[in-house]
mmCIF file of C-alpha atoms in Angstrom:
data_model
loop_
_atom_site.group_PDB
_atom_site.id
_atom_site.type_symbol
_atom_site.label_atom_id
_atom_site.label_comp_id
_atom_site.label_asym_id
_atom_site.label_seq_id
_atom_site.Cartn_x
_atom_site.Cartn_y
_atom_site.Cartn_z
ATOM 1 C CA MET A 11 -10.080 -79.872 -33.794
ATOM 2 C CA ALA A 12 -10.901 -83.293 -35.216
ATOM 3 C CA GLY A 13 -10.331 -84.920 -31.844
ATOM 4 C CA ALA A 14 -12.573 -82.412 -30.091
ATOM 5 C CA ALA A 15 -15.339 -82.908 -32.643
ATOM 6 C CA LEU A 16 -15.094 -86.670 -32.325
ATOM 7 C CA GLY A 17 -15.265 -86.327 -28.550
ATOM 8 C CA GLN A 18 -18.454 -84.284 -28.814
ATOM 9 C CA ILE A 19 -20.040 -86.872 -31.089
ATOM 10 C CA TRP A 20 -19.149 -89.696 -28.699
ATOM 11 C CA ALA A 21 -20.429 -87.677 -25.769
ATOM 12 C CA ARG A 22 -23.803 -87.342 -27.457
ATOM 13 C CA LYS A 23 -23.835 -91.048 -28.245
ATOM 14 C CA LEU A 24 -22.621 -92.474 -24.955
ATOM 15 C CA LEU A 25 -23.247 -90.215 -22.004
ATOM 16 C CA PRO A 26 -27.048 -89.842 -21.604
ATOM 17 C CA VAL A 27 -28.202 -91.471 -18.383
ATOM 18 C CA SER A 28 -31.356 -92.605 -20.193
ATOM 19 C CA TRP A 29 -29.251 -95.480 -21.547
ATOM 20 C CA LEU A 30 -28.992 -96.729 -17.993
ATOM 21 C CA LEU A 31 -32.731 -96.619 -17.502
ATOM 22 C CA CYS A 32 -34.087 -97.910 -20.811
ATOM 23 C CA GLY A 33 -36.034 -101.136 -21.150
ATOM 24 C CA SER A 34 -38.464 -102.805 -18.799
ATOM 25 C CA ARG A 35 -38.921 -101.070 -15.439
ATOM 26 C CA ARG A 36 -41.871 -103.081 -14.202
ATOM 27 C CA HIS A 37 -39.994 -104.334 -11.153
ATOM 28 C CA ASP A 38 -37.693 -101.370 -10.470
ATOM 29 C CA SER A 39 -39.465 -100.632 -7.198
ATOM 30 C CA THR A 40 -38.531 -104.098 -5.913
ATOM 31 C CA SER A 41 -34.979 -104.124 -7.287
ATOM 32 C CA PHE A 42 -32.029 -104.238 -4.950
ATOM 33 C CA LYS A 43 -30.471 -100.854 -4.180
ATOM 34 C CA ALA A 44 -26.823 -99.884 -4.280
ATOM 35 C CA ALA A 45 -27.461 -97.683 -1.238
ATOM 36 C CA ASP A 46 -28.032 -100.902 0.753
ATOM 37 C CA LEU A 47 -24.743 -102.445 -0.362
ATOM 38 C CA GLN A 48 -22.815 -104.155 2.422
ATOM 39 C CA LEU A 49 -19.063 -104.719 2.388
ATOM 40 C CA GLU A 50 -17.027 -107.439 4.040
ATOM 41 C CA ARG A 51 -13.345 -107.148 3.230
ATOM 42 C CA THR A 52 -11.215 -110.249 2.984
ATOM 43 C CA GLN A 53 -8.899 -111.050 5.859
ATOM 44 C CA LYS A 54 -6.716 -113.177 3.579
ATOM 45 C CA PRO A 55 -5.851 -111.113 0.489
ATOM 46 C CA HIS A 56 -4.242 -112.967 -2.393
ATOM 47 C CA LYS A 57 -0.932 -112.022 -3.925
ATOM 48 C CA LYS A 58 -1.478 -109.710 -6.862
ATOM 49 C CA PRO A 59 0.193 -110.414 -10.209
ATOM 50 C CA SER A 60 3.469 -108.591 -10.747
ATOM 51 C CA PRO A 61 3.565 -105.741 -13.320
ATOM 52 C CA GLY A 62 3.965 -107.100 -16.822
ATOM 53 C CA GLU A 63 3.148 -110.670 -15.802
ATOM 54 C CA THR A 64 1.336 -112.629 -18.510
ATOM 55 C CA LEU A 65 -2.139 -113.495 -17.288
ATOM 56 C CA VAL A 66 -4.031 -116.394 -18.862
ATOM 57 C CA PHE A 67 -7.630 -115.370 -19.462
ATOM 58 C CA GLY A 68 -10.010 -116.475 -16.723
ATOM 59 C CA LYS A 69 -7.454 -118.087 -14.411
ATOM 60 C CA THR A 70 -6.679 -115.332 -11.887
ATOM 61 C CA PHE A 71 -9.339 -113.728 -9.674
ATOM 62 C CA THR A 72 -9.436 -110.773 -7.318
ATOM 63 C CA ASP A 73 -10.112 -110.802 -3.575
ATOM 64 C CA HIS A 74 -13.813 -109.927 -3.618
ATOM 65 C CA MET A 75 -17.101 -110.700 -5.353
ATOM 66 C CA LEU A 76 -20.577 -109.198 -5.482
ATOM 67 C CA MET A 77 -23.574 -111.338 -4.547
ATOM 68 C CA VAL A 78 -27.313 -110.638 -4.541
ATOM 69 C CA GLU A 79 -30.003 -113.258 -3.921
ATOM 70 C CA TRP A 80 -33.669 -113.253 -4.951
ATOM 71 C CA THR A 81 -36.694 -115.278 -3.934
ATOM 72 C CA GLU A 82 -40.235 -114.957 -5.200
ATOM 73 C CA SER A 83 -41.559 -114.600 -1.650
ATOM 74 C CA LYS A 84 -39.070 -112.018 -0.347
ATOM 75 C CA GLY A 85 -37.735 -110.340 -3.488
ATOM 76 C CA TRP A 86 -34.166 -109.122 -3.700
ATOM 77 C CA SER A 87 -31.815 -109.318 -0.740
ATOM 78 C CA GLN A 88 -29.386 -106.569 0.156
ATOM 79 C CA PRO A 89 -26.414 -106.659 -2.220
ATOM 80 C CA ARG A 90 -23.116 -107.482 -0.611
ATOM 81 C CA ILE A 91 -19.454 -107.409 -1.521
ATOM 82 C CA GLN A 92 -17.723 -110.294 0.200
ATOM 83 C CA PRO A 93 -14.468 -112.244 0.027
ATOM 84 C CA PHE A 94 -14.114 -114.338 -3.131
ATOM 85 C CA GLN A 95 -15.385 -117.826 -2.328
ATOM 86 C CA ASN A 96 -17.073 -120.919 -3.728
ATOM 87 C CA LEU A 97 -20.835 -120.992 -4.188
ATOM 88 C CA SER A 98 -23.108 -123.398 -2.355
ATOM 89 C CA LEU A 99 -25.780 -124.804 -4.687
ATOM 90 C CA HIS A 100 -28.483 -127.421 -4.139
ATOM 91 C CA PRO A 101 -27.858 -130.542 -6.275
ATOM 92 C CA ALA A 102 -31.225 -129.943 -7.963
ATOM 93 C CA CYS A 103 -30.400 -126.321 -8.797
ATOM 94 C CA SER A 104 -32.267 -125.430 -12.007
ATOM 95 C CA ALA A 105 -29.196 -123.763 -13.533
ATOM 96 C CA LEU A 106 -27.260 -127.023 -13.288
ATOM 97 C CA HIS A 107 -29.970 -129.144 -14.905
ATOM 98 C CA TYR A 108 -31.734 -126.860 -17.395
ATOM 99 C CA SER A 109 -29.219 -124.081 -18.165
ATOM 100 C CA LEU A 110 -31.249 -121.315 -16.547
ATOM 101 C CA GLN A 111 -28.105 -119.234 -16.526
ATOM 102 C CA LEU A 112 -26.705 -116.164 -18.262
ATOM 103 C CA PHE A 113 -23.564 -114.075 -18.028
ATOM 104 C CA GLU A 114 -21.952 -110.877 -19.228
ATOM 105 C CA GLY A 115 -18.429 -109.708 -19.939
ATOM 106 C CA MET A 116 -16.984 -106.198 -19.805
ATOM 107 C CA LYS A 117 -13.659 -104.568 -19.021
ATOM 108 C CA ALA A 118 -12.271 -101.908 -16.731
ATOM 109 C CA PHE A 119 -9.110 -100.054 -17.788
ATOM 110 C CA ARG A 120 -6.605 -97.951 -15.901
ATOM 111 C CA GLY A 121 -5.971 -94.684 -17.694
ATOM 112 C CA SER A 122 -2.818 -92.602 -17.910
ATOM 113 C CA ASP A 123 -4.383 -90.408 -15.203
ATOM 114 C CA ARG A 124 -4.505 -93.498 -12.931
ATOM 115 C CA GLN A 125 -8.298 -93.515 -12.871
ATOM 116 C CA VAL A 126 -10.160 -96.743 -13.608
ATOM 117 C CA ARG A 127 -12.961 -96.690 -16.159
ATOM 118 C CA LEU A 128 -15.508 -99.185 -17.430
ATOM 119 C CA PHE A 129 -15.993 -99.404 -21.192
ATOM 120 C CA ARG A 130 -19.627 -98.704 -22.220
ATOM 121 C CA PRO A 131 -21.058 -100.874 -19.416
ATOM 122 C CA TRP A 132 -24.633 -99.705 -19.868
ATOM 123 C CA LEU A 133 -24.767 -101.675 -23.109
ATOM 124 C CA ASN A 134 -23.893 -104.799 -21.106
ATOM 125 C CA MET A 135 -26.576 -103.967 -18.550
ATOM 126 C CA ASP A 136 -29.157 -103.575 -21.303
ATOM 127 C CA ARG A 137 -28.201 -106.916 -22.850
ATOM 128 C CA MET A 138 -28.097 -108.641 -19.471
ATOM 129 C CA LEU A 139 -31.619 -107.567 -18.623
ATOM 130 C CA ARG A 140 -32.922 -108.787 -21.989
ATOM 131 C CA SER A 141 -31.245 -112.141 -21.388
ATOM 132 C CA ALA A 142 -32.720 -112.370 -17.886
ATOM 133 C CA LEU A 143 -36.255 -111.710 -19.082
ATOM 134 C CA ARG A 144 -35.801 -114.338 -21.820
ATOM 135 C CA LEU A 145 -35.081 -116.927 -19.092
ATOM 136 C CA CYS A 146 -37.913 -115.681 -16.859
ATOM 137 C CA LEU A 147 -35.373 -114.615 -14.255
ATOM 138 C CA PRO A 148 -36.296 -111.584 -12.127
ATOM 139 C CA SER A 149 -35.909 -108.071 -13.469
ATOM 140 C CA PHE A 150 -33.565 -105.572 -11.856
ATOM 141 C CA ASN A 151 -32.685 -101.909 -12.102
ATOM 142 C CA LYS A 152 -29.707 -101.641 -14.448
ATOM 143 C CA ALA A 153 -28.392 -98.446 -12.878
ATOM 144 C CA GLU A 154 -28.408 -100.040 -9.422
ATOM 145 C CA LEU A 155 -26.507 -103.108 -10.628
ATOM 146 C CA LEU A 156 -23.999 -100.951 -12.468
ATOM 147 C CA GLU A 157 -23.379 -98.919 -9.325
ATOM 148 C CA CYS A 158 -22.829 -102.125 -7.335
ATOM 149 C CA ILE A 159 -20.327 -103.266 -9.970
ATOM 150 C CA ARG A 160 -18.619 -99.877 -9.834
ATOM 151 C CA ARG A 161 -18.137 -100.251 -6.102
ATOM 152 C CA LEU A 162 -16.821 -103.792 -6.469
ATOM 153 C CA VAL A 163 -14.219 -102.547 -8.944
ATOM 154 C CA GLU A 164 -13.430 -99.697 -6.563
ATOM 155 C CA VAL A 165 -12.767 -102.180 -3.747
ATOM 156 C CA ASP A 166 -10.440 -104.260 -5.955
ATOM 157 C CA LYS A 167 -9.050 -101.399 -8.048
ATOM 158 C CA ASP A 168 -5.453 -102.313 -7.135
ATOM 159 C CA TRP A 169 -5.960 -105.451 -9.239
ATOM 160 C CA VAL A 170 -6.448 -103.436 -12.440
ATOM 161 C CA PRO A 171 -3.259 -104.029 -14.491
ATOM 162 C CA ASP A 172 -1.020 -101.187 -15.613
ATOM 163 C CA SER A 173 0.489 -102.737 -18.731
ATOM 164 C CA PRO A 174 -0.702 -101.614 -22.198
ATOM 165 C CA GLY A 175 -3.738 -103.528 -23.437
ATOM 166 C CA ALA A 176 -4.273 -105.246 -20.086
ATOM 167 C CA SER A 177 -7.510 -104.803 -18.164
ATOM 168 C CA LEU A 178 -9.751 -106.053 -15.400
ATOM 169 C CA TYR A 179 -12.371 -108.372 -16.867
ATOM 170 C CA VAL A 180 -15.761 -108.072 -15.148
ATOM 171 C CA ARG A 181 -17.963 -111.187 -15.249
ATOM 172 C CA PRO A 182 -21.571 -110.909 -13.998
ATOM 173 C CA LEU A 183 -23.340 -114.267 -13.614
ATOM 174 C CA PHE A 184 -27.105 -114.663 -13.117
ATOM 175 C CA LEU A 185 -28.664 -118.069 -12.539
ATOM 176 C CA GLY A 186 -31.884 -119.763 -11.528
ATOM 177 C CA ASN A 187 -31.395 -121.409 -8.166
ATOM 178 C CA GLU A 188 -34.634 -123.355 -7.796
ATOM 179 C CA PRO A 189 -33.998 -126.590 -5.796
ATOM 180 C CA SER A 190 -36.328 -128.659 -7.971
ATOM 181 C CA LEU A 191 -36.134 -131.021 -10.945
ATOM 182 C CA GLY A 192 -39.278 -129.563 -12.498
ATOM 183 C CA VAL A 193 -38.851 -127.628 -15.744
ATOM 184 C CA SER A 194 -40.457 -124.328 -14.815
ATOM 185 C CA ARG A 195 -39.792 -120.704 -13.974
ATOM 186 C CA SER A 196 -37.312 -120.438 -11.133
ATOM 187 C CA ARG A 197 -38.618 -118.990 -7.868
ATOM 188 C CA ARG A 198 -35.083 -118.446 -6.590
ATOM 189 C CA ALA A 199 -32.161 -116.717 -8.298
ATOM 190 C CA LEU A 200 -28.583 -115.733 -7.603
ATOM 191 C CA LEU A 201 -26.632 -112.842 -9.126
ATOM 192 C CA VAL A 202 -22.844 -112.873 -8.773
ATOM 193 C CA VAL A 203 -20.087 -110.644 -10.161
ATOM 194 C CA ILE A 204 -16.433 -111.689 -10.154
ATOM 195 C CA LEU A 205 -13.319 -109.898 -11.431
ATOM 196 C CA CYS A 206 -10.352 -111.232 -13.349
ATOM 197 C CA PRO A 207 -7.181 -109.339 -14.382
ATOM 198 C CA VAL A 208 -6.217 -110.212 -17.958
ATOM 199 C CA SER A 209 -3.294 -109.449 -20.248
ATOM 200 C CA SER A 210 -3.572 -108.018 -23.726
ATOM 201 C CA TYR A 211 -4.995 -110.549 -26.194
ATOM 202 C CA PHE A 212 -2.240 -109.612 -28.644
ATOM 203 C CA PRO A 213 1.052 -108.980 -26.779
ATOM 204 C CA GLY A 214 2.777 -105.830 -27.929
ATOM 205 C CA ASP A 215 1.557 -104.582 -31.293
ATOM 206 C CA ALA A 216 1.450 -108.031 -32.900
ATOM 207 C CA LEU A 217 -1.726 -109.191 -34.637
ATOM 208 C CA ARG A 218 -2.036 -112.937 -35.083
ATOM 209 C CA PRO A 219 -4.648 -113.915 -37.687
ATOM 210 C CA VAL A 220 -6.853 -116.966 -37.177
ATOM 211 C CA SER A 221 -8.127 -119.660 -39.521
ATOM 212 C CA LEU A 222 -11.779 -120.718 -39.583
ATOM 213 C CA LEU A 223 -13.749 -123.887 -40.213
ATOM 214 C CA ALA A 224 -17.017 -123.069 -41.983
ATOM 215 C CA ASP A 225 -19.174 -126.201 -41.838
ATOM 216 C CA PRO A 226 -22.927 -125.731 -42.460
ATOM 217 C CA ALA A 227 -23.597 -128.987 -40.586
ATOM 218 C CA PHE A 228 -23.129 -127.070 -37.329
ATOM 219 C CA ILE A 229 -25.452 -124.231 -36.325
ATOM 220 C CA ARG A 230 -24.837 -121.856 -33.419
ATOM 221 C CA ALA A 231 -28.267 -120.179 -33.335
ATOM 222 C CA TRP A 232 -31.501 -120.014 -35.309
ATOM 223 C CA VAL A 233 -34.529 -117.802 -35.865
ATOM 224 C CA GLY A 234 -36.821 -117.958 -32.860
ATOM 225 C CA GLY A 235 -33.979 -119.097 -30.607
ATOM 226 C CA VAL A 236 -31.767 -117.229 -28.174
ATOM 227 C CA GLY A 237 -28.717 -116.376 -30.269
ATOM 228 C CA ASP A 238 -29.145 -112.700 -29.378
ATOM 229 C CA CYS A 239 -28.896 -113.446 -25.633
ATOM 230 C CA LYS A 240 -25.721 -114.163 -23.699
ATOM 231 C CA LEU A 241 -26.777 -117.483 -22.207
ATOM 232 C CA GLY A 242 -24.420 -120.187 -21.027
ATOM 233 C CA GLY A 243 -26.459 -122.714 -23.011
ATOM 234 C CA ASN A 244 -25.307 -121.039 -26.232
ATOM 235 C CA TYR A 245 -21.660 -121.726 -25.510
ATOM 236 C CA GLY A 246 -21.332 -125.256 -24.120
ATOM 237 C CA PRO A 247 -22.394 -127.000 -27.366
ATOM 238 C CA THR A 248 -19.798 -125.033 -29.354
ATOM 239 C CA VAL A 249 -16.887 -126.748 -27.601
ATOM 240 C CA PHE A 250 -17.330 -129.889 -29.737
ATOM 241 C CA VAL A 251 -17.317 -127.861 -32.968
ATOM 242 C CA GLN A 252 -14.290 -125.930 -31.774
ATOM 243 C CA GLN A 253 -12.497 -129.251 -31.330
ATOM 244 C CA GLU A 254 -13.566 -130.318 -34.832
ATOM 245 C CA ALA A 255 -12.027 -127.126 -36.167
ATOM 246 C CA LYS A 256 -8.753 -127.873 -34.394
ATOM 247 C CA ASN A 257 -8.763 -131.432 -35.751
ATOM 248 C CA LYS A 258 -8.946 -129.950 -39.257
ATOM 249 C CA GLY A 259 -6.154 -127.473 -38.683
ATOM 250 C CA CYS A 260 -8.304 -124.443 -37.925
ATOM 251 C CA GLU A 261 -8.368 -122.258 -34.835
ATOM 252 C CA GLN A 262 -11.947 -121.000 -34.786
ATOM 253 C CA VAL A 263 -15.384 -121.669 -36.257
ATOM 254 C CA LEU A 264 -17.214 -119.563 -38.820
ATOM 255 C CA TRP A 265 -20.866 -120.160 -37.963
ATOM 256 C CA LEU A 266 -23.165 -120.480 -40.980
ATOM 257 C CA TYR A 267 -26.949 -120.491 -41.040
ATOM 258 C CA GLY A 268 -29.701 -121.432 -43.456
ATOM 259 C CA PRO A 269 -29.716 -123.057 -46.913
ATOM 260 C CA ASP A 270 -27.865 -120.049 -48.343
ATOM 261 C CA HIS A 271 -25.076 -120.424 -45.737
ATOM 262 C CA GLN A 272 -25.285 -117.004 -44.162
ATOM 263 C CA LEU A 273 -22.204 -115.839 -42.267
ATOM 264 C CA THR A 274 -23.255 -115.130 -38.677
ATOM 265 C CA GLU A 275 -20.428 -115.160 -36.127
ATOM 266 C CA VAL A 276 -16.773 -116.177 -35.692
ATOM 267 C CA GLY A 277 -16.225 -118.363 -32.643
ATOM 268 C CA THR A 278 -17.622 -116.176 -29.872
ATOM 269 C CA MET A 279 -17.103 -112.971 -31.872
ATOM 270 C CA ASN A 280 -19.109 -110.839 -34.294
ATOM 271 C CA ILE A 281 -17.817 -110.898 -37.871
ATOM 272 C CA PHE A 282 -16.959 -107.952 -40.139
ATOM 273 C CA ILE A 283 -15.967 -107.799 -43.816
ATOM 274 C CA HIS A 284 -14.263 -104.811 -45.417
ATOM 275 C CA TRP A 285 -14.701 -105.075 -49.170
ATOM 276 C CA THR A 286 -15.617 -103.309 -52.372
ATOM 277 C CA ARG A 287 -19.134 -103.987 -53.555
ATOM 278 C CA GLU A 288 -20.010 -104.691 -57.185
ATOM 279 C CA ASP A 289 -21.118 -101.060 -57.535
ATOM 280 C CA GLY A 290 -17.516 -100.041 -56.743
ATOM 281 C CA VAL A 291 -18.295 -98.617 -53.298
ATOM 282 C CA LEU A 292 -15.967 -99.426 -50.405
ATOM 283 C CA GLU A 293 -18.011 -100.930 -47.592
ATOM 284 C CA LEU A 294 -17.793 -102.320 -44.062
ATOM 285 C CA VAL A 295 -20.482 -104.927 -43.502
ATOM 286 C CA THR A 296 -21.560 -107.062 -40.566
ATOM 287 C CA PRO A 297 -24.653 -109.276 -40.169
ATOM 288 C CA ALA A 298 -27.781 -107.471 -39.024
ATOM 289 C CA LEU A 299 -29.226 -108.058 -35.562
ATOM 290 C CA ASP A 300 -32.009 -110.392 -36.651
ATOM 291 C CA GLY A 301 -32.345 -112.488 -33.492
ATOM 292 C CA ILE A 302 -29.493 -114.831 -34.412
ATOM 293 C CA ILE A 303 -26.626 -112.405 -33.827
ATOM 294 C CA LEU A 304 -25.418 -111.410 -30.362
ATOM 295 C CA PRO A 305 -25.376 -107.587 -30.118
ATOM 296 C CA GLY A 306 -21.738 -107.194 -29.125
ATOM 297 C CA VAL A 307 -20.541 -104.062 -27.359
ATOM 298 C CA VAL A 308 -17.326 -103.889 -29.401
ATOM 299 C CA ARG A 309 -19.400 -104.585 -32.540
ATOM 300 C CA GLN A 310 -21.531 -101.530 -31.820
ATOM 301 C CA SER A 311 -18.443 -99.471 -30.992
ATOM 302 C CA LEU A 312 -16.794 -100.275 -34.337
ATOM 303 C CA LEU A 313 -19.973 -99.435 -36.229
ATOM 304 C CA ASP A 314 -20.340 -96.137 -34.368
ATOM 305 C CA MET A 315 -16.694 -95.292 -34.960
ATOM 306 C CA ALA A 316 -16.779 -96.106 -38.690
ATOM 307 C CA ARG A 317 -19.953 -94.079 -39.178
ATOM 308 C CA THR A 318 -18.323 -91.162 -37.410
ATOM 309 C CA TRP A 319 -15.395 -91.300 -39.856
ATOM 310 C CA GLY A 320 -17.745 -91.208 -42.860
ATOM 311 C CA GLU A 321 -15.060 -92.594 -45.187
ATOM 312 C CA PHE A 322 -16.871 -95.679 -46.476
ATOM 313 C CA ARG A 323 -20.322 -97.206 -46.447
ATOM 314 C CA VAL A 324 -21.268 -98.992 -43.214
ATOM 315 C CA VAL A 325 -23.964 -101.649 -43.565
ATOM 316 C CA GLU A 326 -25.707 -104.213 -41.365
ATOM 317 C CA CYS A 327 -27.236 -106.881 -43.591
ATOM 318 C CA LYS A 328 -27.280 -110.569 -44.529
ATOM 319 C CA ILE A 329 -24.017 -111.953 -45.954
ATOM 320 C CA THR A 330 -24.015 -115.317 -47.767
ATOM 321 C CA MET A 331 -21.090 -117.536 -48.638
ATOM 322 C CA LYS A 332 -22.077 -117.242 -52.314
ATOM 323 C CA ASP A 333 -21.667 -113.466 -52.222
ATOM 324 C CA PHE A 334 -18.482 -113.722 -50.190
ATOM 325 C CA LEU A 335 -16.888 -116.310 -52.508
ATOM 326 C CA HIS A 336 -17.775 -114.226 -55.564
ATOM 327 C CA ALA A 337 -16.203 -111.121 -54.010
ATOM 328 C CA LEU A 338 -13.141 -113.110 -52.958
ATOM 329 C CA ASP A 339 -12.729 -114.523 -56.476
ATOM 330 C CA LYS A 340 -12.947 -111.032 -57.984
ATOM 331 C CA GLY A 341 -10.357 -109.639 -55.562
ATOM 332 C CA ARG A 342 -12.835 -107.326 -53.850
ATOM 333 C CA VAL A 343 -12.324 -108.600 -50.270
ATOM 334 C CA ARG A 344 -9.849 -106.489 -48.298
ATOM 335 C CA GLU A 345 -10.132 -107.590 -44.671
ATOM 336 C CA VAL A 346 -12.159 -110.063 -42.609
ATOM 337 C CA PHE A 347 -12.109 -109.889 -38.813
ATOM 338 C CA GLY A 348 -13.968 -110.702 -35.637
ATOM 339 C CA SER A 349 -14.756 -108.376 -32.742
ATOM 340 C CA GLY A 350 -15.323 -109.157 -29.105
ATOM 341 C CA THR A 351 -14.581 -108.126 -25.532
ATOM 342 C CA ALA A 352 -11.623 -110.489 -25.132
ATOM 343 C CA CYS A 353 -9.719 -109.766 -28.354
ATOM 344 C CA GLN A 354 -11.266 -106.420 -29.382
ATOM 345 C CA VAL A 355 -10.408 -106.982 -33.100
ATOM 346 C CA CYS A 356 -9.067 -110.280 -34.493
ATOM 347 C CA PRO A 357 -7.987 -110.741 -38.154
ATOM 348 C CA VAL A 358 -8.951 -113.752 -40.284
ATOM 349 C CA ASN A 359 -6.589 -115.057 -42.976
ATOM 350 C CA ARG A 360 -8.003 -118.467 -43.924
ATOM 351 C CA ILE A 361 -11.370 -120.234 -44.212
ATOM 352 C CA LEU A 362 -11.900 -123.956 -44.776
ATOM 353 C CA TYR A 363 -15.278 -124.360 -46.504
ATOM 354 C CA GLN A 364 -16.638 -127.481 -48.220
ATOM 355 C CA GLY A 365 -13.224 -128.721 -49.229
ATOM 356 C CA GLN A 366 -11.990 -125.302 -50.327
ATOM 357 C CA ASP A 367 -9.031 -123.813 -48.476
ATOM 358 C CA LEU A 368 -9.704 -120.115 -48.959
ATOM 359 C CA HIS A 369 -6.943 -117.584 -48.445
ATOM 360 C CA ILE A 370 -8.233 -114.250 -47.121
ATOM 361 C CA PRO A 371 -5.921 -111.309 -47.961
ATOM 362 C CA THR A 372 -6.489 -109.574 -44.622
ATOM 363 C CA MET A 373 -2.835 -109.295 -43.623
ATOM 364 C CA GLU A 374 -1.697 -108.344 -47.144
ATOM 365 C CA ASN A 375 -3.940 -105.292 -46.889
ATOM 366 C CA GLY A 376 -2.198 -103.972 -43.805
ATOM 367 C CA PRO A 377 -4.490 -104.837 -42.237
ATOM 368 C CA GLU A 378 -5.181 -101.099 -42.418
ATOM 369 C CA LEU A 379 -8.701 -101.005 -41.026
ATOM 370 C CA ILE A 380 -8.040 -103.528 -38.251
ATOM 371 C CA LEU A 381 -4.944 -101.652 -37.115
ATOM 372 C CA ARG A 382 -6.874 -98.398 -37.182
ATOM 373 C CA PHE A 383 -9.695 -99.846 -35.096
ATOM 374 C CA GLN A 384 -7.181 -101.357 -32.693
ATOM 375 C CA LYS A 385 -5.340 -98.059 -32.333
ATOM 376 C CA GLU A 386 -8.556 -96.111 -31.764
ATOM 377 C CA LEU A 387 -9.828 -98.600 -29.189
ATOM 378 C CA ARG A 388 -6.545 -98.497 -27.289
ATOM 379 C CA ALA A 389 -6.664 -94.712 -27.298
ATOM 380 C CA ILE A 390 -10.244 -94.414 -26.138
ATOM 381 C CA GLN A 391 -10.103 -97.096 -23.459
ATOM 382 C CA PRO A 392 -7.175 -96.743 -21.054
ATOM 383 C CA LEU A 393 -4.689 -94.282 -22.515
ATOM 384 C CA ASP A 394 -6.567 -91.182 -23.630
ATOM 385 C CA ALA A 395 -10.131 -90.919 -22.401
ATOM 386 C CA GLY A 396 -10.608 -87.546 -24.072
ATOM 387 C CA LEU A 397 -11.693 -88.940 -27.425
ATOM 388 C CA PHE A 398 -14.083 -91.561 -26.171
ATOM 389 C CA PRO A 399 -16.128 -90.916 -23.008
ATOM 390 C CA LEU A 400 -16.009 -93.827 -20.606
ATOM 391 C CA VAL A 401 -17.808 -94.371 -17.343
ATOM 392 C CA SER A 402 -15.439 -93.153 -14.655
ATOM 393 C CA LEU A 403 -15.690 -94.897 -11.325
ATOM 394 C CA ARG A 404 -16.757 -91.565 -9.828
ATOM 395 C CA LYS A 405 -18.424 -89.847 -12.769
ATOM 396 C CA TYR A 406 -22.104 -90.687 -12.531
ATOM 397 C CA PHE A 407 -22.716 -91.915 -9.006
ATOM 398 C CA HIS A 408 -22.451 -89.944 -5.807
ATOM 399 C CA SER A 409 -24.319 -92.143 -3.323
ATOM 400 C CA SER A 410 -22.912 -93.131 0.037
ATOM 401 C CA GLU A 411 -20.202 -95.742 0.487
ATOM 402 C CA PRO A 412 -21.220 -99.316 1.356
ATOM 403 C CA ARG A 413 -21.215 -100.444 4.956
ATOM 404 C CA ASP A 414 -17.901 -102.134 5.805
ATOM 405 C CA LEU A 415 -19.049 -105.126 7.846
ATOM 406 C CA SER A 416 -15.492 -106.311 8.446
ATOM 407 C CA ARG A 417 -14.690 -103.011 10.156
ATOM 408 C CA GLU A 418 -17.897 -103.050 12.149
ATOM 409 C CA ARG A 419 -17.052 -106.539 13.389
ATOM 410 C CA ARG A 420 -13.722 -105.174 14.627
ATOM 411 C CA GLY A 421 -15.544 -102.452 16.550
ATOM 412 C CA SER A 422 -14.948 -99.556 14.132
ATOM 413 C CA ARG A 423 -17.608 -97.358 12.654
ATOM 414 C CA PRO A 424 -17.907 -97.027 8.881
ATOM 415 C CA GLY A 425 -15.739 -94.269 7.510
ATOM 416 C CA THR A 426 -13.150 -94.357 10.300
#
């Protein structure tokens, strides 16, 4: 009964098609259409990883990619699925010089019923469109792009791993392709989607906690900036700070902001704290979406899940190091963890802050909440879709199959 009720709640939260259509639709009439999708299958397929093989994140790619081009004069081209290949860019390409580039990250899972499903991809589409408009890149219809991605995954579905926790990582990339050194709105753009099979972030059931360097001298994002957008320019500058953390014996960075040292994010993850407030109430807290924080899909999923349980207070608000240190000193902190597409949920057991080596009792407390979130996510993603509605590769879309150009070139008609 509890499972059925939870399923109904998730269905109400996740299934409405309006999610796919929300946001700006000013240019929907000129967006590319999935019905025009063309397909050219590779003639040189790569060897697929063997079952159970450990896959380093971002190193192995499937046989095909999606590509759509845009120019101000002609609008969007027909989308096409083509063999995976290098891109050809002008040396003055605006993305190379001025970071007019954004990306997304989502996962497809193979369920126990052998079907492949994408995890809440409309949230990625919504975020991707917001990022595009922030860079003055052309708008697009989110439902059309999602259908094109669905078909790309369908073409390369044999690359989706079978092992527990493994998945097919989906990486959309959108960049300004203006061949000019002028700093201005790009009149050319390129949208690409590539696929990458990945192993579980934590092999087996092991959870490896990470240590964090919290140095207020380094700032990831600021008010009025683009911290809430998934832009490549937000990530490149963090590599130096990541190296500083490693030099000081830490694995990740706890990003602070402002004179009161607000906790914002952990590495490339959202941060959560499970603690008891001074009023004695058990609470799960994460920073509010104030323009600095990236609205993570897993972040939203954990918040939705915790609110559905109704067992403790769930809050989105500002968290300062002063408040955190006071709670830690009083023994009120239970668990600290990050959330993201790659790791799902990652525990934190140590923070290096202004000369203080702070021990976080995350692992001593189970970590009960982290393990529960991890278990629920594993159940609702690939293994048991009943509790958490996902987007099936055939669930929402019933349009015609893309034209197979490789077959047509061999003299066969589509569908034969």
